[in-house]
Each structure stands twice: as C-alpha cells, then as structure tokens.
PDB file of C-alpha atoms in Angstrom:
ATOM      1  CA  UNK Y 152      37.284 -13.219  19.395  1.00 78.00           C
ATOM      2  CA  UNK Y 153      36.124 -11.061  21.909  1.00 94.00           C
ATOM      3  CA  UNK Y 154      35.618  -7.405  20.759  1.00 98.00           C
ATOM      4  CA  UNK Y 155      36.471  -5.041  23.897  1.00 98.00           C
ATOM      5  CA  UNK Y 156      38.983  -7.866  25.126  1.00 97.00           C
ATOM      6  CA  UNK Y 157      40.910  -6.166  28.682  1.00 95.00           C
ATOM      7  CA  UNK Y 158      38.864  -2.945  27.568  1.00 98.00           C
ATOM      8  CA  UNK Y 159      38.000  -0.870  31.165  1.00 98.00           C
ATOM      9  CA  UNK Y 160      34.654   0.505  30.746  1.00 98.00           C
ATOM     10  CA  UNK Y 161      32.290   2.824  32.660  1.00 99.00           C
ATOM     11  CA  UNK Y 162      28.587   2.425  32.094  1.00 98.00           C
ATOM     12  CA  UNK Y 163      26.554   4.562  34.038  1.00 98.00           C
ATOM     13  CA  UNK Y 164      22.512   3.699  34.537  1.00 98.00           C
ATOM     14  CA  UNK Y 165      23.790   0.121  33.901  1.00 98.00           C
ATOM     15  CA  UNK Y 166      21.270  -1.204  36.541  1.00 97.00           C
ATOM     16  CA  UNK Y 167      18.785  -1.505  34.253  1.00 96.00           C
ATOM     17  CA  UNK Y 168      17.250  -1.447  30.728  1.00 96.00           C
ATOM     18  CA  UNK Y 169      19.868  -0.283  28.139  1.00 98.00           C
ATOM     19  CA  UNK Y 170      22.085  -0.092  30.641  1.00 98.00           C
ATOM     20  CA  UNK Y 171      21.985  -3.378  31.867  1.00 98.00           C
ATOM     21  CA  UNK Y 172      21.819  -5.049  28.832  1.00 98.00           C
ATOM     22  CA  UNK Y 173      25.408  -3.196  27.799  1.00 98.00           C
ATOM     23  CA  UNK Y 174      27.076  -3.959  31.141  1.00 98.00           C
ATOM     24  CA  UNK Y 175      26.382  -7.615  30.727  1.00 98.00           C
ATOM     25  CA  UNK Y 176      27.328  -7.813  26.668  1.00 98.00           C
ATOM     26  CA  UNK Y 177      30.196  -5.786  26.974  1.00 98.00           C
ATOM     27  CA  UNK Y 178      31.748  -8.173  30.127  1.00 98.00           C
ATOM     28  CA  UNK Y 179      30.578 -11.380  27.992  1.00 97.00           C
ATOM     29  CA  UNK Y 180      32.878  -9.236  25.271  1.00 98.00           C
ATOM     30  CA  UNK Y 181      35.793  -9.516  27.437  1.00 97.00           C
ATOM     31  CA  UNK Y 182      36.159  -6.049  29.230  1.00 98.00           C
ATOM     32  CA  UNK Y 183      36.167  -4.991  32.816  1.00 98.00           C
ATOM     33  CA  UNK Y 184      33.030  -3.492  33.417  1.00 98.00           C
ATOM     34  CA  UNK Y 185      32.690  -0.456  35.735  1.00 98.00           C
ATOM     35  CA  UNK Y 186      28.895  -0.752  36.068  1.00 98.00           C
ATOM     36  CA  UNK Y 187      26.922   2.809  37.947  1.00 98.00           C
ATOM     37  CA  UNK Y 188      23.798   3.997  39.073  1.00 98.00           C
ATOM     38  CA  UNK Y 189      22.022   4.792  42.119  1.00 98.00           C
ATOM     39  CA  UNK Y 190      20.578   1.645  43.373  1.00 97.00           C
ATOM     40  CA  UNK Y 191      21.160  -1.948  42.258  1.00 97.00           C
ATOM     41  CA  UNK Y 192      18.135  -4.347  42.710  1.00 91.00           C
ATOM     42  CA  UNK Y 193      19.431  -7.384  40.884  1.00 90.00           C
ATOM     43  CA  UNK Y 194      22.986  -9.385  40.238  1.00 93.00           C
ATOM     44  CA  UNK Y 195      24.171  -9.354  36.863  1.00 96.00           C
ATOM     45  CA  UNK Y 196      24.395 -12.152  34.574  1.00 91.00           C
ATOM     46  CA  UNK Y 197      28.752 -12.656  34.066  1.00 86.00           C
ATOM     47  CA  UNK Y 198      32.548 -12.147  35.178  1.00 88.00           C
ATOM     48  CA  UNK Y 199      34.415  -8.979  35.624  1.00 88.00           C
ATOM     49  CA  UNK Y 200      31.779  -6.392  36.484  1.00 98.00           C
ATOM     50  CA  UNK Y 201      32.096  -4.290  39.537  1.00 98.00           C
ATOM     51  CA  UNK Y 202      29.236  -1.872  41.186  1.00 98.00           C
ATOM     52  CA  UNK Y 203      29.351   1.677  41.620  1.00 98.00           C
ATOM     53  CA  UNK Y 204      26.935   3.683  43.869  1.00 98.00           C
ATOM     54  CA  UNK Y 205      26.421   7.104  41.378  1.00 98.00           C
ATOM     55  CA  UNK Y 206      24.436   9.977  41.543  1.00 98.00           C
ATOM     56  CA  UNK Y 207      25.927  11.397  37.941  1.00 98.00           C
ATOM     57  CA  UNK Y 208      24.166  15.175  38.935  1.00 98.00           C
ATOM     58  CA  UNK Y 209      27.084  14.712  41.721  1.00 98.00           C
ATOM     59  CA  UNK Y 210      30.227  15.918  40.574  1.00 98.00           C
ATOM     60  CA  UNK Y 211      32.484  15.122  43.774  1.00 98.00           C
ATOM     61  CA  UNK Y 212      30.389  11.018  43.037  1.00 98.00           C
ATOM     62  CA  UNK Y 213      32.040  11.585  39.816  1.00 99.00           C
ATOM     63  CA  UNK Y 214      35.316  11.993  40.623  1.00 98.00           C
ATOM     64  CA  UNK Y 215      35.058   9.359  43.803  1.00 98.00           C
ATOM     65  CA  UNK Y 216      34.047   6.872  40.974  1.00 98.00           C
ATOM     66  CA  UNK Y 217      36.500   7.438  38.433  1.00 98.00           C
ATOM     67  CA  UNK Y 218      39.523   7.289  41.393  1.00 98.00           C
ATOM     68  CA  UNK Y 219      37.895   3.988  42.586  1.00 98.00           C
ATOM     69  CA  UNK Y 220      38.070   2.420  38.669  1.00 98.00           C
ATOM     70  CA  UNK Y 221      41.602   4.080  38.136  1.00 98.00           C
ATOM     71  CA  UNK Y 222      42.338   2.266  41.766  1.00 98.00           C
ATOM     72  CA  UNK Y 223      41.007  -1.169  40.178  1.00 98.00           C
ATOM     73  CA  UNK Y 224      42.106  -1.486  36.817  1.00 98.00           C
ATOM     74  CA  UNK Y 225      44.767   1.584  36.189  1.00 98.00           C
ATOM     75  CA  UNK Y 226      42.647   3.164  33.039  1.00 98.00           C
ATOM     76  CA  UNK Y 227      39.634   3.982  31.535  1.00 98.00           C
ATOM     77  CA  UNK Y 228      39.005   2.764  27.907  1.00 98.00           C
ATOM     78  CA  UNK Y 229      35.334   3.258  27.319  1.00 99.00           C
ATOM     79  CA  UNK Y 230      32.911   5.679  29.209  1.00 99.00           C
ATOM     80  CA  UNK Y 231      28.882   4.866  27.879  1.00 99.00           C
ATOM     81  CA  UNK Y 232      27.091   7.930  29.484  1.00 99.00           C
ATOM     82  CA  UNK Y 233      23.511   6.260  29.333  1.00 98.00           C
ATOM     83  CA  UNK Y 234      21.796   7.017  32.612  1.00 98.00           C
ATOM     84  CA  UNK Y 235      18.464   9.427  31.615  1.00 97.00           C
ATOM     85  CA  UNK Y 236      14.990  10.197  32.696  1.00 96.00           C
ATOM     86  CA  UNK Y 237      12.365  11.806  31.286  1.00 95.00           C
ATOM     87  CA  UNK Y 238      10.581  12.180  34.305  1.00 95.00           C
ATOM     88  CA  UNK Y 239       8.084  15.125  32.880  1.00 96.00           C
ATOM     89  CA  UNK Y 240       5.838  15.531  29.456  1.00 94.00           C
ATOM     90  CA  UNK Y 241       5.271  18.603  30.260  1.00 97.00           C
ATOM     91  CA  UNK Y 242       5.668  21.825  27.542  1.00 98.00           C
ATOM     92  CA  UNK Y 243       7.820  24.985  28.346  1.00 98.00           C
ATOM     93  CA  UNK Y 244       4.903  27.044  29.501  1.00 98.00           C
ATOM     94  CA  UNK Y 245       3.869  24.025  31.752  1.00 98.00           C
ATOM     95  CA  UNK Y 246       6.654  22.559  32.934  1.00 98.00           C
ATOM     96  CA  UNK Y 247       8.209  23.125  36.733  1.00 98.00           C
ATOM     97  CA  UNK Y 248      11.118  24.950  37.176  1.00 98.00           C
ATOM     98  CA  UNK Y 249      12.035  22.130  39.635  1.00 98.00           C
ATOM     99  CA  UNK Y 250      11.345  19.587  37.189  1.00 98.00           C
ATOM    100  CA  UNK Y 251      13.570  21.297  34.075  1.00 98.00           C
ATOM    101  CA  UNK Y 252      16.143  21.531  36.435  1.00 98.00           C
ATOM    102  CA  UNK Y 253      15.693  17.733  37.457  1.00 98.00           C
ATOM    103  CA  UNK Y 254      15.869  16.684  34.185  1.00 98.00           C
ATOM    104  CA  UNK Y 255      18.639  18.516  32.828  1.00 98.00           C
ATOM    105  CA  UNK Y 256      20.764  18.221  35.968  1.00 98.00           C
ATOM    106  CA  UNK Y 257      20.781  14.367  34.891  1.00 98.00           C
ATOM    107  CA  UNK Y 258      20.385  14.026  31.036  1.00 98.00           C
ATOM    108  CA  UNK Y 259      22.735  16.941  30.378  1.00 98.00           C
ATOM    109  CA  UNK Y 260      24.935  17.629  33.241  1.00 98.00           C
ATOM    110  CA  UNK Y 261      25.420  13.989  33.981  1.00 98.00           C
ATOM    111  CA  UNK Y 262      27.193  13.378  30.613  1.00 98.00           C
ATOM    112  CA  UNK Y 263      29.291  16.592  31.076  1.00 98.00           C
ATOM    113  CA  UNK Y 264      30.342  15.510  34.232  1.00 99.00           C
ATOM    114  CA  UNK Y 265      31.463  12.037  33.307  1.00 99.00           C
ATOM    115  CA  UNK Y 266      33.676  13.782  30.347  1.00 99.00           C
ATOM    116  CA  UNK Y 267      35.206  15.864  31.998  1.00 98.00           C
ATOM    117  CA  UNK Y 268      36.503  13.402  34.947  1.00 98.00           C
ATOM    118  CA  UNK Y 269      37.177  10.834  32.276  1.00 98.00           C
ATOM    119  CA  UNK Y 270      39.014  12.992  29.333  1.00 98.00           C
ATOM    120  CA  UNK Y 271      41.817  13.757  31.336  1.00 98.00           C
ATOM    121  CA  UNK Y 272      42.515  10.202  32.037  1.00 98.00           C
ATOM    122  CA  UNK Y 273      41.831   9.196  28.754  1.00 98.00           C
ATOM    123  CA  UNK Y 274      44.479  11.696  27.391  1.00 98.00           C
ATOM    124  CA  UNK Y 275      47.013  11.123  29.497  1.00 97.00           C
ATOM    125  CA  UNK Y 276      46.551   6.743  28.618  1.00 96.00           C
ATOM    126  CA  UNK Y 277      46.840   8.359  24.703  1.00 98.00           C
ATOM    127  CA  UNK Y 278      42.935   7.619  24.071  1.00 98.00           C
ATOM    128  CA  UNK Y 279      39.526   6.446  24.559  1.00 98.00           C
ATOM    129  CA  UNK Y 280      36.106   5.796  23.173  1.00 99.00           C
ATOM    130  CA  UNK Y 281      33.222   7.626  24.624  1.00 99.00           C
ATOM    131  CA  UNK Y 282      29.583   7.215  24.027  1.00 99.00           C
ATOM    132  CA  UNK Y 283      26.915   9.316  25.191  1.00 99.00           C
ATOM    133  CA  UNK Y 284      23.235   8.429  25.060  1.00 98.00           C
ATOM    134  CA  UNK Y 285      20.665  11.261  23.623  1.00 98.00           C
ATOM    135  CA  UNK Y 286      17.518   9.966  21.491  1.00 98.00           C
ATOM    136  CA  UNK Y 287      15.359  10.023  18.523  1.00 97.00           C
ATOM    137  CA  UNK Y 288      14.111  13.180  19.977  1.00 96.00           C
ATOM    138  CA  UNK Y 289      17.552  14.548  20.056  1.00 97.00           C
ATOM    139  CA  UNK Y 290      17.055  14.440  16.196  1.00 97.00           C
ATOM    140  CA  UNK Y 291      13.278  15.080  15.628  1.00 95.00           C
ATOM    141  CA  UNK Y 292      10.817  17.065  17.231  1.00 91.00           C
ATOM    142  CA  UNK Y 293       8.134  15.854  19.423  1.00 93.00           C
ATOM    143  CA  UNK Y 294       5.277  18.188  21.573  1.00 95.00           C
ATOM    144  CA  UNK Y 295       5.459  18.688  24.985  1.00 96.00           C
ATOM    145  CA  UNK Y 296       8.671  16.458  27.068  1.00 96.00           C
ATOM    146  CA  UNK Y 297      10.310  19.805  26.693  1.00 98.00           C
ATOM    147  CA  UNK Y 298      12.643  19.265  29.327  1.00 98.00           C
ATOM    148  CA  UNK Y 299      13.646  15.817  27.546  1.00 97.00           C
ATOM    149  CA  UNK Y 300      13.989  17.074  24.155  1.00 98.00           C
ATOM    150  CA  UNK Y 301      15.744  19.810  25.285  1.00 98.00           C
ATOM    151  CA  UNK Y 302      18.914  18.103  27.163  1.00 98.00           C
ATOM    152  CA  UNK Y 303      18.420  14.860  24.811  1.00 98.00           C
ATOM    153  CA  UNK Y 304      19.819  17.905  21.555  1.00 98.00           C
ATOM    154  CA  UNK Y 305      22.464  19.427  23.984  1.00 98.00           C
ATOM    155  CA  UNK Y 306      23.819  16.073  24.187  1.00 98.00           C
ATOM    156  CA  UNK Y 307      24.008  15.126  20.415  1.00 98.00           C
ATOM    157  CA  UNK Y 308      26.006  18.496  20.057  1.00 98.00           C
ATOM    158  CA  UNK Y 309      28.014  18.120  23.289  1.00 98.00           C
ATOM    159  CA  UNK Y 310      29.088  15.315  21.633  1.00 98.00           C
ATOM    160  CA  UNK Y 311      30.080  16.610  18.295  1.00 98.00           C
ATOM    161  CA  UNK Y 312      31.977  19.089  20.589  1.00 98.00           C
ATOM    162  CA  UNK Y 313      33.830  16.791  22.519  1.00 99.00           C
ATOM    163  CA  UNK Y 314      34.606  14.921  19.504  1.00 99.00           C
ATOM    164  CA  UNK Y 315      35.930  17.903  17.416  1.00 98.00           C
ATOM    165  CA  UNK Y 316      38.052  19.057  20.719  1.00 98.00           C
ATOM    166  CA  UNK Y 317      39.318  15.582  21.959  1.00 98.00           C
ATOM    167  CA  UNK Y 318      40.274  14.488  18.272  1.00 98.00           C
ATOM    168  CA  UNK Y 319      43.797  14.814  18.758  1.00 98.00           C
ATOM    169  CA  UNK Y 320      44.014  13.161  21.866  1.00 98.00           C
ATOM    170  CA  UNK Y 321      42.668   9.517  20.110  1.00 98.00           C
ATOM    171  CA  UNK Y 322      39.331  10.096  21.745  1.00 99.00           C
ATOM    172  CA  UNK Y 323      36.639   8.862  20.139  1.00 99.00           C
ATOM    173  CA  UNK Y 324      32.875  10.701  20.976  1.00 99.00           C
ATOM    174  CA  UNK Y 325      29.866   9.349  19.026  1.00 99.00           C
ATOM    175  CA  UNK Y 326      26.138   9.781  20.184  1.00 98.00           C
ATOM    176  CA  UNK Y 327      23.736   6.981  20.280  1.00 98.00           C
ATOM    177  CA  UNK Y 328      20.083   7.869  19.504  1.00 98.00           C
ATOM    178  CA  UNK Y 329      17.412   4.390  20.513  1.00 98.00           C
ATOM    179  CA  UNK Y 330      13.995   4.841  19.327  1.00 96.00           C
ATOM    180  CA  UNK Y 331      11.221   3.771  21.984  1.00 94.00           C
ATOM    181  CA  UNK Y 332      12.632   0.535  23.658  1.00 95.00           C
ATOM    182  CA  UNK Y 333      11.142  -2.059  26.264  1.00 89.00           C
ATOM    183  CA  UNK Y 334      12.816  -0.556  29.232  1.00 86.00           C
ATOM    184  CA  UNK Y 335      11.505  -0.526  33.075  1.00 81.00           C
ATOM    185  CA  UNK Y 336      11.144   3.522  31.764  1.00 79.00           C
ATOM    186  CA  UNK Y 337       8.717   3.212  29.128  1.00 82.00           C
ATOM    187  CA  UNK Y 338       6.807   0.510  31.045  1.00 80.00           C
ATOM    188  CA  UNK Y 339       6.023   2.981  33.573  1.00 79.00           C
ATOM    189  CA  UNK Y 340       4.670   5.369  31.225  1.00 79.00           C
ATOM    190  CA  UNK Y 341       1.415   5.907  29.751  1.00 81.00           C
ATOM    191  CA  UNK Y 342       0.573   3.086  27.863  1.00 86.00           C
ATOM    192  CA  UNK Y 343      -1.293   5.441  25.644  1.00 88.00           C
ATOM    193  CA  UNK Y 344       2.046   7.287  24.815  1.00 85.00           C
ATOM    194  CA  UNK Y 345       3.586   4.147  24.426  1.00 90.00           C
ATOM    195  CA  UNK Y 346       1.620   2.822  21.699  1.00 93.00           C
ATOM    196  CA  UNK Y 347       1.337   6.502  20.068  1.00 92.00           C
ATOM    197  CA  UNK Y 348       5.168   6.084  18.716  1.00 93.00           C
ATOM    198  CA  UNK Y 349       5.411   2.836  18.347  1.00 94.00           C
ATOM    199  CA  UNK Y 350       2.397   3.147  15.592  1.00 94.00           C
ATOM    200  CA  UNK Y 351       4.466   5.859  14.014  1.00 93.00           C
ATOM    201  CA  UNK Y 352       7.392   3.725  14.276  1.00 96.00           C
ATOM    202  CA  UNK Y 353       7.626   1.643  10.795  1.00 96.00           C
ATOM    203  CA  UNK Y 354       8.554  -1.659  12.484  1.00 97.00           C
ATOM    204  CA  UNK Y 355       5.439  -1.079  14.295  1.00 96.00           C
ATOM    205  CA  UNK Y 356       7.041  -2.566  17.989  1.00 95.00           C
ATOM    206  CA  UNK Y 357       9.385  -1.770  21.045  1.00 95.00           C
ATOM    207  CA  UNK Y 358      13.034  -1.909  20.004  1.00 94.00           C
ATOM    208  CA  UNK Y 359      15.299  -4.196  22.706  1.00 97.00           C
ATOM    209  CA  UNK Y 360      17.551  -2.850  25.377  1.00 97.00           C
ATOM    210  CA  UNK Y 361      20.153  -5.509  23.858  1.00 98.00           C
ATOM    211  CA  UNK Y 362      19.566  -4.081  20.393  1.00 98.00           C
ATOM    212  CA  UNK Y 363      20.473  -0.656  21.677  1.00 98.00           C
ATOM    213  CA  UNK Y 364      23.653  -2.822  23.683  1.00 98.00           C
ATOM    214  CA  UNK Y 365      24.987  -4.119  19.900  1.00 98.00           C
ATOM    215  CA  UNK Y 366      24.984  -0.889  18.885  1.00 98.00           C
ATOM    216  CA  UNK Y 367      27.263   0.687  21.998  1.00 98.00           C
ATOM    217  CA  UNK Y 368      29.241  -2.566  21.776  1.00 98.00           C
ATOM    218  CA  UNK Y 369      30.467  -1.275  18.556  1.00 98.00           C
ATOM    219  CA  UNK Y 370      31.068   2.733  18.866  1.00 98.00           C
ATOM    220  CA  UNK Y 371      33.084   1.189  21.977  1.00 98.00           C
ATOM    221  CA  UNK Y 372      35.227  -1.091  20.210  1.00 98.00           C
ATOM    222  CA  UNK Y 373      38.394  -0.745  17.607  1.00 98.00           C
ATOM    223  CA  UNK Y 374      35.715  -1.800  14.883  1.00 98.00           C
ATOM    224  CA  UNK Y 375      34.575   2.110  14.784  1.00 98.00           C
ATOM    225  CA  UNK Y 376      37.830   3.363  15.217  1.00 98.00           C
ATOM    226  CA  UNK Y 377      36.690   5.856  12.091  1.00 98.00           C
ATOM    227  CA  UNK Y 378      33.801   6.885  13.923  1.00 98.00           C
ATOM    228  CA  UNK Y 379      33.664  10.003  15.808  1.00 98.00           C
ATOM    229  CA  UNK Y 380      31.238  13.298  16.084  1.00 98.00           C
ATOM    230  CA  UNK Y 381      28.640  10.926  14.822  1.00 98.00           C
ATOM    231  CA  UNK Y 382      25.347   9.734  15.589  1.00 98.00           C
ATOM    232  CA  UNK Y 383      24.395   5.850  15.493  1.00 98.00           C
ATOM    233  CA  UNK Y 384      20.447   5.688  15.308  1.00 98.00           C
ATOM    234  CA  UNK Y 385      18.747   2.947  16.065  1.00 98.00           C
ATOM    235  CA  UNK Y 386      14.878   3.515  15.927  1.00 98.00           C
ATOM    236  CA  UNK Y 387      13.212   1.405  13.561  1.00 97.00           C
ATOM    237  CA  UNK Y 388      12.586   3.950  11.460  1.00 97.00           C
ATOM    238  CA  UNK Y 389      11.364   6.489  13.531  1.00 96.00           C
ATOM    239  CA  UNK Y 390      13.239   9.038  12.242  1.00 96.00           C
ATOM    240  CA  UNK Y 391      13.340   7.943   8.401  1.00 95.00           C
ATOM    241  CA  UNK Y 392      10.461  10.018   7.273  1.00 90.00           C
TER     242      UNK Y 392
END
C-alpha cells in the first residue's frame, strides 16, 4: 500500500540531501511530487516528480510556485519546508549583519513564506499536512552558529503556532528536528566540527538523509493524523542527555 497515494506535495531544498532523499521516497510512496530549490544538478531516481526553480527568501517565487502546482495537480496536500543553511558559525558579537540576515531570510522567512501561500489553499481543499524542518539545535543549545540556532527555535515555535491557529482548518503542522546527517552541507564543513557532535552523539555516526525522509514520510501521511504542534526528533540521541 502506498502511504501518500495521489497526495500533492511541495518539498522545497529537495535537490539534495534530506531533501532529495524525501522527494524520491515520497514519489516511490505514490504522491505527486512538487520538488524546489534553486538549482538542480542531477535527475531524480522515479515517476511523478516535477522541478521548481525557488528562491524561498522570494515571496512573489513563492506564490509563482504554488500557482504553477495548483495549475498541475489542482491542490496541495503536503508542504515539507526543508531548504536551510547554516552558512555562518559565527556568535552574536561576531557575526555579520549581512550574514544574520542571510541566514534568517532563508531558515526562517522561507518557511513563513511557504505557509502562508500554502494555508490558504489548504483551507479552502478542507486540509493539509505541513512539515517544517528546524534541528537539534532548535531544541538544545550549542556556542557560536548564532544565526542558525536562532531561526532553527523560531521555526519549532512557528510551528506550534501554525498548528494551534490552523487546527480547525484540518491542517496538520509538526516540526522535524535531524541530528547531524551525511548531507552535501555537513560535508562541506569543518571536518573538525563534524566529528565534534557526532562524538557527543550516542550512536557515535552521521544519521542518513533517508532516515530523516522516513520520518517526513510519516508526519505527511494519514498515519499521524493525531500529530500536530509537535516535534519528531531524530538525532541519535543527541538530545537525550
């Protein structure tokens, strides 16, 4: 049985890492897969997946993309805002105003910006799941990424927000919070950093993009249909202590 069978779904940063992974479980799961970022490098692995050129710090992109999927398939069932950066370690004092703004423009604004093109859609089809990525630092604490940190909390509670808000509409927010995972992101990091969490991680490794994937393919599906204002972590353990 497939589990998001005729399902429309939105999945922005889908061109890679998490992103990819979910695009390409959640079409082999039967849904029509709205897949957007800013470039696309590579051809996906499966049926029923269209591209989407987004910038999702571009509200006017926004709302050009959601007209072009409402053009195609008449709905939207399932928006995973999962496109993120961290793009700067550095603390408040440090940091560049140019860089907090970078950051924030995409790992905060982005997922407003997708819910509020999407909700009204959503409402007016009588419901929706939506899924918004934040991170284990989105729960815990962790020196300097301030920037990161920063937007990754604003979206756990943006979340519980939309979810309160939306609840009588049938939509469905939840927040999904991956540990460190094998992603083209972390690979370009520091190794140094790298290897810092994972040794305070108590699996002691990289988590999968398709491990993060299993866990959207499920806050997007009927199975949660209980589900909403929470936060599925997946971390191996990270945030356990």
């Amino acid at each position: 049985m497939m589990r998001l069978k005729d399902k429309v779904c939105i999945v922005t940063g889908g061109a890679r890492g998490i992103g990819r992974a979910t695009v390409e479980l959640f079409a082999k799961e039967g849904a029509k897969v709205h897949a957007c970022d800013i470039s696309f490098r590579e051809e996906f692995q499966g049926s029923g997946i269209q591209k989407h050129k987004l910038d999702v710090t571009d509200f006017a992109n926004w709302e050009q993309v959601v007209k072009d999927v409402l053009a195609i398939d008449g709905r939207i069932d399932v928006l995973f805002n999962n496109a993120g950066t961290v793009h700067s370690y550095d603390g408040i004092a440090e940091i560049s105003i140019e860089d907090w703004n970078k950051v924030i423009a995409i790992n905060q604004t982005g997922p407003f910006y997708g819910m509020k093109t999407v909700i009204p859609h959503m409402r007016a089809l009588g419901g929706g799941s939506i899924i918004n990525t934040s991170s284990i630092w989105g729960i815990a604490g962790a020196a300097g990424v301030s920037a990161y940190t920063a937007s990754k909390a604003a979206v756990r509670h943006m979340s519980k927000n939309a979810a309160l808000t939306y609840v009588g509409d049938n939509i469905r927010v939840n927040s999904i919070h991956p540990g460190i995972i094998g992603t083209p992101m972390i690979e370009a990091q520091d190794a140094g950093i790298t290897q810092s969490i994972v040794d305070i991680t108590p699996m002691k490794r990289l988590g999968r993009p398709e491990e993060i994937a299993f866990g959207a393919l499920f806050l997007a599906s009927d199975e949660s249909s209980y589900m909403t204002g929470a936060e599925l972590v997946i971390d191996g353990g990270y945030t356990a202590p």
